[in-house]
Each structure stands twice: as C-alpha cells, then as structure tokens.
Amino acid sequence: MNIKIIGVGKLKEKYLKLGIAEYSKRLQRFCKFEIVEVSDEKAPEKLSDAEMNEVKIREGKRILDHIKEREYVYTLEILGKERTSEELAKEIANLTTYGHSDITFVIGGSLGLSKEVIKRADAHISFGKFTLPHQLMRLVLTEQIYRANMINAGSTYHK
C-alpha cells in the first residue's frame, strides 16, 4: 500500500516537522508513506473572488501534477464527510482489499482547493467545522493515517 499526502505550502514549524517525522517513521511498517509539498501562491491579504479563484487554480494544477490516474484521492474539505477513526480505518482496509493500493490525501492552501481538484477526488473528508492551519492539518492527518493502520492491525494504540 502506498499512502501520500499532497499539501500546499512548505512546512516551517519545527514542532510540526518533528511530529510528522515521528508518525511517518511509525507508518513505515504498514505502507510506503510520503508527503509531497507543492508551492503556494504568494497573494496579498485582500483578494477579489476572481483573484482567489485564480490562486486556487494555479495551486490546483500543481496538486494535479502529482496525482496519477490509478490513485484513490481524498480531499480534505470543511464540507466533506466526517468520519470516525474506525470508519477511516475500515475505508482504507476496504480500498486496499478491492485493488486501490495507492491512496492520496490532498490538503489545500489557505484559500482551499480548486474545483478541478475537488472534481478529481474520489471522496471528500472533513475533520469538522473547525478552521485549522493547513500545516497543522498535515500532522493531524498523518496521525489519523497511523491510527487507522493501528486499528486495522488490531493494536491497542487506539484505546
């Protein structure tokens, strides 16, 4: 199984890098795991709707360049479907059982995802209605992927 996270922007905070590194190391026993960073667009604080859309389109093209046709893609979106850790674990297990061994999670930039990326997704996932920094979301998602694998392995980590 191959699991990839595509995130917009470079991770800067050391504590986030350390946390992600720890869970990435733990995930090695379950899958090939990688994080792909695509550059974000430099944009002023105040943008028109058209300018915001253009930023998302440019970031979206960079994201789509890293997605292969065979990959099962989850986009992280506030309006996506909320899942429990157990539900995500079951989905991942079912995907791999039925031939989807390449799973990709996409975290957009501060303005969100382009329509093209959302359309490419096979599923949309939400971690709730909270607004979280997209860089922190990488750590949360990496931990949840690890947790899902531990659940599927029958470990007590989840308790």
PDB file of C-alpha atoms in Angstrom, residues 37-115:
ATOM      1  CA  GLU A  37       4.699  19.734  -0.885  1.00  0.00           C
ATOM      2  CA  VAL A  38       3.600  21.944  -3.748  1.00  0.00           C
ATOM      3  CA  SER A  39       4.402  25.623  -3.673  1.00  0.00           C
ATOM      4  CA  ASP A  40       1.720  28.042  -2.622  1.00  0.00           C
ATOM      5  CA  GLU A  41       0.878  31.237  -4.432  1.00  0.00           C
ATOM      6  CA  LYS A  42       2.060  34.452  -2.907  1.00  0.00           C
ATOM      7  CA  ALA A  43      -1.061  36.540  -2.558  1.00  0.00           C
ATOM      8  CA  PRO A  44      -1.926  39.788  -0.797  1.00  0.00           C
ATOM      9  CA  GLU A  45      -4.340  39.704   2.157  1.00  0.00           C
ATOM     10  CA  LYS A  46      -7.232  41.225   0.231  1.00  0.00           C
ATOM     11  CA  LEU A  47      -8.164  39.478  -2.990  1.00  0.00           C
ATOM     12  CA  SER A  48     -11.234  39.682  -5.169  1.00  0.00           C
ATOM     13  CA  ASP A  49     -13.216  36.486  -5.727  1.00  0.00           C
ATOM     14  CA  ALA A  50     -11.710  36.196  -9.209  1.00  0.00           C
ATOM     15  CA  GLU A  51      -8.170  36.587  -7.827  1.00  0.00           C
ATOM     16  CA  MET A  52      -8.856  33.981  -5.116  1.00  0.00           C
ATOM     17  CA  ASN A  53     -10.138  31.588  -7.749  1.00  0.00           C
ATOM     18  CA  GLU A  54      -7.026  32.161  -9.878  1.00  0.00           C
ATOM     19  CA  VAL A  55      -4.767  31.356  -6.892  1.00  0.00           C
ATOM     20  CA  LYS A  56      -6.693  28.110  -6.278  1.00  0.00           C
ATOM     21  CA  ILE A  57      -6.477  27.192  -9.974  1.00  0.00           C
ATOM     22  CA  ARG A  58      -2.678  27.667 -10.048  1.00  0.00           C
ATOM     23  CA  GLU A  59      -2.196  25.694  -6.812  1.00  0.00           C
ATOM     24  CA  GLY A  60      -4.642  23.076  -8.097  1.00  0.00           C
ATOM     25  CA  LYS A  61      -2.603  22.499 -11.259  1.00  0.00           C
ATOM     26  CA  ARG A  62       0.454  21.820  -9.106  1.00  0.00           C
ATOM     27  CA  ILE A  63      -1.549  19.370  -6.992  1.00  0.00           C
ATOM     28  CA  LEU A  64      -2.967  17.531 -10.008  1.00  0.00           C
ATOM     29  CA  ASP A  65       0.544  17.159 -11.462  1.00  0.00           C
ATOM     30  CA  HIS A  66       1.296  14.804  -8.533  1.00  0.00           C
ATOM     31  CA  ILE A  67      -1.806  12.604  -8.840  1.00  0.00           C
ATOM     32  CA  LYS A  68      -1.733   9.552 -11.054  1.00  0.00           C
ATOM     33  CA  GLU A  69      -4.862   8.132 -12.663  1.00  0.00           C
ATOM     34  CA  ARG A  70      -4.878   4.953 -10.511  1.00  0.00           C
ATOM     35  CA  GLU A  71      -4.728   6.812  -7.179  1.00  0.00           C
ATOM     36  CA  TYR A  72      -7.762   6.915  -4.923  1.00  0.00           C
ATOM     37  CA  VAL A  73      -7.985  10.559  -3.844  1.00  0.00           C
ATOM     38  CA  TYR A  74      -9.422  12.062  -0.684  1.00  0.00           C
ATOM     39  CA  THR A  75      -9.685  15.834  -0.480  1.00  0.00           C
ATOM     40  CA  LEU A  76      -9.848  17.452   2.941  1.00  0.00           C
ATOM     41  CA  GLU A  77     -12.723  19.913   2.972  1.00  0.00           C
ATOM     42  CA  ILE A  78     -14.904  21.521   5.617  1.00  0.00           C
ATOM     43  CA  LEU A  79     -17.947  20.345   3.626  1.00  0.00           C
ATOM     44  CA  GLY A  80     -16.605  16.802   3.252  1.00  0.00           C
ATOM     45  CA  LYS A  81     -17.996  13.790   5.090  1.00  0.00           C
ATOM     46  CA  GLU A  82     -16.951  13.458   8.714  1.00  0.00           C
ATOM     47  CA  ARG A  83     -15.674  10.033   9.716  1.00  0.00           C
ATOM     48  CA  THR A  84     -14.652   8.383  12.928  1.00  0.00           C
ATOM     49  CA  SER A  85     -11.170   6.912  13.148  1.00  0.00           C
ATOM     50  CA  GLU A  86     -12.724   3.446  12.895  1.00  0.00           C
ATOM     51  CA  GLU A  87     -14.634   4.406   9.743  1.00  0.00           C
ATOM     52  CA  LEU A  88     -11.490   5.751   8.091  1.00  0.00           C
ATOM     53  CA  ALA A  89      -9.613   2.578   9.059  1.00  0.00           C
ATOM     54  CA  LYS A  90     -12.351   0.426   7.518  1.00  0.00           C
ATOM     55  CA  GLU A  91     -12.358   2.516   4.322  1.00  0.00           C
ATOM     56  CA  ILE A  92      -8.591   2.172   3.957  1.00  0.00           C
ATOM     57  CA  ALA A  93      -8.808  -1.583   4.564  1.00  0.00           C
ATOM     58  CA  ASN A  94     -11.613  -1.919   2.001  1.00  0.00           C
ATOM     59  CA  LEU A  95      -9.764   0.175  -0.566  1.00  0.00           C
ATOM     60  CA  THR A  96      -6.668  -1.987  -0.363  1.00  0.00           C
ATOM     61  CA  THR A  97      -8.743  -5.184  -0.416  1.00  0.00           C
ATOM     62  CA  TYR A  98     -10.505  -4.107  -3.605  1.00  0.00           C
ATOM     63  CA  GLY A  99      -7.478  -3.012  -5.596  1.00  0.00           C
ATOM     64  CA  HIS A 100      -6.817   0.573  -4.540  1.00  0.00           C
ATOM     65  CA  SER A 101      -3.324   0.305  -3.138  1.00  0.00           C
ATOM     66  CA  ASP A 102      -2.425   3.932  -3.951  1.00  0.00           C
ATOM     67  CA  ILE A 103      -4.257   6.351  -1.663  1.00  0.00           C
ATOM     68  CA  THR A 104      -3.702  10.097  -1.773  1.00  0.00           C
ATOM     69  CA  PHE A 105      -4.944  12.752   0.631  1.00  0.00           C
ATOM     70  CA  VAL A 106      -4.967  16.386  -0.536  1.00  0.00           C
ATOM     71  CA  ILE A 107      -4.772  19.403   1.767  1.00  0.00           C
ATOM     72  CA  GLY A 108      -5.302  22.711   0.005  1.00  0.00           C
ATOM     73  CA  GLY A 109      -3.749  26.058   0.739  1.00  0.00           C
ATOM     74  CA  SER A 110      -5.165  28.821   2.882  1.00  0.00           C
ATOM     75  CA  LEU A 111      -7.846  29.606   0.264  1.00  0.00           C
ATOM     76  CA  GLY A 112      -8.917  25.992  -0.201  1.00  0.00           C
ATOM     77  CA  LEU A 113      -8.976  23.738  -3.244  1.00  0.00           C
ATOM     78  CA  SER A 114      -9.776  24.419  -6.871  1.00  0.00           C
ATOM     79  CA  LYS A 115     -12.911  22.975  -8.452  1.00  0.00           C
TER      80      LYS A 115
END
